[in-house]
Coordinates of C-alpha atoms in Angstrom, one line a residue:
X1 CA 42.1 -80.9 -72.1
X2 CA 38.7 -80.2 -70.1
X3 CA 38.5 -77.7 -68.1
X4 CA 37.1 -78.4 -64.6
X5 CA 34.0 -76.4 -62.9
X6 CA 33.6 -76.3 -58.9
X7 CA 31.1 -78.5 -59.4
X8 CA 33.3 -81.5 -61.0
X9 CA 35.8 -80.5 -58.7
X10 CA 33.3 -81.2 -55.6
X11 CA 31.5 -84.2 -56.7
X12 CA 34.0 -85.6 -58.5
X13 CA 37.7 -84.8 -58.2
X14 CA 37.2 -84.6 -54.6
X15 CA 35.7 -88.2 -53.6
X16 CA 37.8 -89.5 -56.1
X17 CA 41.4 -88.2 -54.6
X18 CA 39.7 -89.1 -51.0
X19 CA 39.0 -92.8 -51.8
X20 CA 42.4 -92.5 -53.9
X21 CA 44.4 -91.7 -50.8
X22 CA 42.5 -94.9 -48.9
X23 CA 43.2 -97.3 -51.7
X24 CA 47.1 -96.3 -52.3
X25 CA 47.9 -96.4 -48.8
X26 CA 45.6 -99.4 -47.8
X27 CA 48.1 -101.4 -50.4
X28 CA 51.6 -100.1 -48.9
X29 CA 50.4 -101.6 -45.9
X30 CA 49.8 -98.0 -44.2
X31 CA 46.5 -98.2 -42.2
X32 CA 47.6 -96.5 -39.3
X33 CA 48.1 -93.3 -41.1
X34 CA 44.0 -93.2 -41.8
X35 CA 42.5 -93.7 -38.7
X36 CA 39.9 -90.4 -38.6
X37 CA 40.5 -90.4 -34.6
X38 CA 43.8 -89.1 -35.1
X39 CA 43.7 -85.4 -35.3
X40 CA 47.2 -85.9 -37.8
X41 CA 45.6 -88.2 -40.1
X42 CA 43.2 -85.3 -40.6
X43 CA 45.0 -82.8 -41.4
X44 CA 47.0 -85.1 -43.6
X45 CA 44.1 -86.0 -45.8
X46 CA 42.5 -82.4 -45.5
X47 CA 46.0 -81.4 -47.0
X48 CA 46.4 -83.9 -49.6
X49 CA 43.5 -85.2 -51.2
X50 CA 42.9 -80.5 -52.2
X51 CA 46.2 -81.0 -52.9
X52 CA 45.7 -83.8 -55.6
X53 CA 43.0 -82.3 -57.1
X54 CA 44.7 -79.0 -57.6
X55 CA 47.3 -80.8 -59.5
X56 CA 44.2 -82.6 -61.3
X57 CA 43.3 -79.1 -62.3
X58 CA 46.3 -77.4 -63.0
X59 CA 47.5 -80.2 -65.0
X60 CA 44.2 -80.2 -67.4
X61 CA 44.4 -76.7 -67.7
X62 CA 47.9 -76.1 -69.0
X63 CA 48.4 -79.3 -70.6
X64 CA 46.2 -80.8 -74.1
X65 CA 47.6 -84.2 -74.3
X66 CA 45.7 -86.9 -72.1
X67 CA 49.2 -89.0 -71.7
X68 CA 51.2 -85.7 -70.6
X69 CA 48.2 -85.1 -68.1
X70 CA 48.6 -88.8 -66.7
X71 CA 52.4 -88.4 -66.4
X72 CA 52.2 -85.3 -64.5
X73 CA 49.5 -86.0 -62.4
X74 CA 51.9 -89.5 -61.5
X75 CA 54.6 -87.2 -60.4
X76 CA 53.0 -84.8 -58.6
X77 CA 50.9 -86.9 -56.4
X78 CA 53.8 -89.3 -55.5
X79 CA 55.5 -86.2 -54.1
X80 CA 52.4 -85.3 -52.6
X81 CA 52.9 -88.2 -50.2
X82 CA 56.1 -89.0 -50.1
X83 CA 56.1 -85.2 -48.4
X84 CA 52.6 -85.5 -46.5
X85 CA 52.7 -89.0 -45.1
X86 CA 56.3 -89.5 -44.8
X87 CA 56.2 -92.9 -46.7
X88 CA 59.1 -94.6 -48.7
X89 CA 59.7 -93.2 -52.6
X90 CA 59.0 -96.9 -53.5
X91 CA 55.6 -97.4 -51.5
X92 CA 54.4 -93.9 -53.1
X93 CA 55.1 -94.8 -56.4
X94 CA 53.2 -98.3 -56.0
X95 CA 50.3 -96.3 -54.6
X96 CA 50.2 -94.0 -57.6
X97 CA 50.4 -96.9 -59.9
X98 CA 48.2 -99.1 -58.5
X99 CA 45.2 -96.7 -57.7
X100 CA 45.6 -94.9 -61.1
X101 CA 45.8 -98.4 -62.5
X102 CA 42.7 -99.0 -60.7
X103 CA 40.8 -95.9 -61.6
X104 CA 41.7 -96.5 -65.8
X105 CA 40.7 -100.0 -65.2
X106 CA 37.5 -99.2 -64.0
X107 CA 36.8 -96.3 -66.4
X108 CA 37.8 -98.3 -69.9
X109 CA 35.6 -101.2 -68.0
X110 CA 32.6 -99.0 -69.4
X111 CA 33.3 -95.7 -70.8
X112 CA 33.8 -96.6 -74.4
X113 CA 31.1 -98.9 -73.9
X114 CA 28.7 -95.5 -72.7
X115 CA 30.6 -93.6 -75.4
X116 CA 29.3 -96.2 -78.1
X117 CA 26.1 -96.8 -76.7
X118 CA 24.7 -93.2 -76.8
X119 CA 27.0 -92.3 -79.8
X120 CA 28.2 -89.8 -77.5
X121 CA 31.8 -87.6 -78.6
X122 CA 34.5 -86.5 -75.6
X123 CA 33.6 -82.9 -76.3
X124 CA 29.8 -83.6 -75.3
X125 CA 30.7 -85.4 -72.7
X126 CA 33.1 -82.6 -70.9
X127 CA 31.0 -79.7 -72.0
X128 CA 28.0 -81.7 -69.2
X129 CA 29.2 -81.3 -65.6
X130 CA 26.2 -83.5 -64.5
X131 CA 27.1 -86.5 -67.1
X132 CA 30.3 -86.4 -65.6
X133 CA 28.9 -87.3 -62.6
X134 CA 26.6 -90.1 -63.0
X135 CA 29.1 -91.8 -64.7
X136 CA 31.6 -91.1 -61.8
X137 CA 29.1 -92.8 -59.6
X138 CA 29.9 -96.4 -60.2
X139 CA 34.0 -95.6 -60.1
X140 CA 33.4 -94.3 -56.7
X141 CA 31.1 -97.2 -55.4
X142 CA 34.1 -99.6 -56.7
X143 CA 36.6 -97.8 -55.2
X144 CA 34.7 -97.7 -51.9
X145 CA 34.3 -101.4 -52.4
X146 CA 38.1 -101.7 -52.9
X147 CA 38.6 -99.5 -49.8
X148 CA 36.4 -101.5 -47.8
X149 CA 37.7 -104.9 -49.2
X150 CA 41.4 -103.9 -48.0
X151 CA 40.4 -102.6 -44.7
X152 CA 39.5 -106.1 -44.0
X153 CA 42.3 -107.4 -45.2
X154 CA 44.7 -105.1 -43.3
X155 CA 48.0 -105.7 -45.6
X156 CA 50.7 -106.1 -43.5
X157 CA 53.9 -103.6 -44.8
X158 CA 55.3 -104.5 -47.8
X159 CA 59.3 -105.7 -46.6
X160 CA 60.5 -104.5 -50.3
X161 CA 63.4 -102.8 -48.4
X162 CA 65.0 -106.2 -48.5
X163 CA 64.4 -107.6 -52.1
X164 CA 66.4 -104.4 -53.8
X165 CA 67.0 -105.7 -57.4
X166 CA 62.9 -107.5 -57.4
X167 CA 61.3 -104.1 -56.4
X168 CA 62.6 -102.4 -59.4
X169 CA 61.2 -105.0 -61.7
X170 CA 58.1 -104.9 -59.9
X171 CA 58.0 -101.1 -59.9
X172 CA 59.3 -101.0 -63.5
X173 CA 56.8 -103.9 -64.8
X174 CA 53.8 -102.4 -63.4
X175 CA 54.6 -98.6 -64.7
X176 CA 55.0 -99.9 -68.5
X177 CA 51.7 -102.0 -68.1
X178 CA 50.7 -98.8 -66.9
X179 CA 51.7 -96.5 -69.7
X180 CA 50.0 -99.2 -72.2
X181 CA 46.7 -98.8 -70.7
X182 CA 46.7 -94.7 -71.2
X183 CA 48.1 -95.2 -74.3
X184 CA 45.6 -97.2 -75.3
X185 CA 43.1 -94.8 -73.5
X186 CA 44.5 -91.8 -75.4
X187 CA 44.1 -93.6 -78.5
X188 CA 40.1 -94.1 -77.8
X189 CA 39.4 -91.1 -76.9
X190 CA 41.1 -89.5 -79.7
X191 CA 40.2 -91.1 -82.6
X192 CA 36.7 -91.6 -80.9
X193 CA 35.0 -89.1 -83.9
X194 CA 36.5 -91.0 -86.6
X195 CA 36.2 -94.6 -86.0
X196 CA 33.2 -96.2 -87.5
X197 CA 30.5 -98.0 -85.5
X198 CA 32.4 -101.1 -85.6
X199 CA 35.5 -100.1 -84.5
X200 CA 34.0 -98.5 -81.8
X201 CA 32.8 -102.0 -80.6
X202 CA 36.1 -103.6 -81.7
X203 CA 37.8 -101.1 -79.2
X204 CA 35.1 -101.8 -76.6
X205 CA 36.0 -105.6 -76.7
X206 CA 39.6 -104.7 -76.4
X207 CA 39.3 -102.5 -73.2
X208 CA 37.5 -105.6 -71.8
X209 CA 40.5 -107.7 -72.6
X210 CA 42.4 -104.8 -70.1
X211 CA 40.2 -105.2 -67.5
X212 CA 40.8 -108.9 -67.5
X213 CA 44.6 -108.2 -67.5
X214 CA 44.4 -105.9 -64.9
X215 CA 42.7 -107.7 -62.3
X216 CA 44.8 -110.8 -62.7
X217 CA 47.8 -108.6 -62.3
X218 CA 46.3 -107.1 -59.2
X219 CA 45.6 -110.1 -57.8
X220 CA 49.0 -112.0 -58.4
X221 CA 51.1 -108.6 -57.0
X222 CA 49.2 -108.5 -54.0
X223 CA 49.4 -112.0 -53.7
X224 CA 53.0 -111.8 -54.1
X225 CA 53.5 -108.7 -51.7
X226 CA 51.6 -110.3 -49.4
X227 CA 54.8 -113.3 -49.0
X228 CA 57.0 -110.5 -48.3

């Protein structure tokens, strides 16, 4: 995989675990836990979001496949809060899910679309710590959008506790829609170099179709959770 330079890992990595954080928790119906005039909340997110992208880091350094990366990553930061913000195993896996979910949604939204467009490969994209981030710009200003959007909301918590056998198909349902969408991801960016011009727009159309399926999904869990 790419290896990371302090500059990716401040202006990118960093915002993104930060706003990552926000958006898991803001779900699982833990607001409390973010309020910045409570000097525990701090040290919470000072610990985790370094945390996350150390994992980030380590993970792209000693691993080449993109899945094995995503799977690791999953792991790790669900222990990462289950251990920092004391929350259920269930709620942190949902977080995980949902705001990686979120963050592949958003990418395959317009990344092969920027990859076809400038006929640009993965390896000249890595090797340019400024391309990196512009295009991480508008993933952070929808994420902050997200983060703003469930602020207002203020999701009450999620009562899975008492619906035993429906969380694990929720949990279970979402992780294979999950695993789909970076296999389909790995796919892309792999065979990137060898696809012809039309194929790159054929897989372009298809990551659009994701999107689509995404945000309905989204929006009928968090409808449901919200019945709870």
């Amino acid at each position: 995989m790419d290896k990371m330079s302090l500059f990716t890992i401040l202006a990118v990595s960093l915002p993104e675990a930060v706003l990552n954080i926000y958006i898991g928790l803001l779900l699982t119906g833990h607001r409390s836990k973010l309020y910045l005039d409570d000097k525990i909340n701090i040290v919470r997110l000072i610990i985790t979001a370094p945390l996350m992208v150390s994992v980030t880091f380590f993970s792209r350094y000693i691993l080449t496949e993109l899945l094995l990366v995503v799977l690791f990553n999953v792991l790790l930061y669900t222990l990462i809060l289950l251990l920092v913000y004391k929350i259920k195993w269930h709620e942190a896996v949902l977080a995980v899910l949902i705001f990686y979910g979120l963050l592949i949604t958003i990418e395959i939204a317009y990344m092969p679309q920027f990859f076809v467009l400038f006929e640009i490969s993965m390896e000249e994209y890595f090797a340019s710590d400024l391309t990196r981030f512009f295009t991480s710009i508008p993933q952070r200003l929808i994420q902050l959008g997200i983060v703003v959007s469930l602020w207002n909301w203020d999701i009450v918590y999620l009562k899975l506790q008492y619906h035993k056998k429906l969380k694990y198909y929720v949990l279970a349902f979402t992780f294979l829609l999950f695993i789909a969408e970076v296999s389909f991801c790995t796919l892309f960016l792999y065979s990137l170099n060898m696809l012809t011009h039309n194929f790159r727009i054929y897989f372009s159309i298809l990551s659009i179709v994701f999107v689509a399926v995404n945000i309905t999904y989204s929006k009928m869990l968090l409808t449901f959770l919200k019945q709870l």
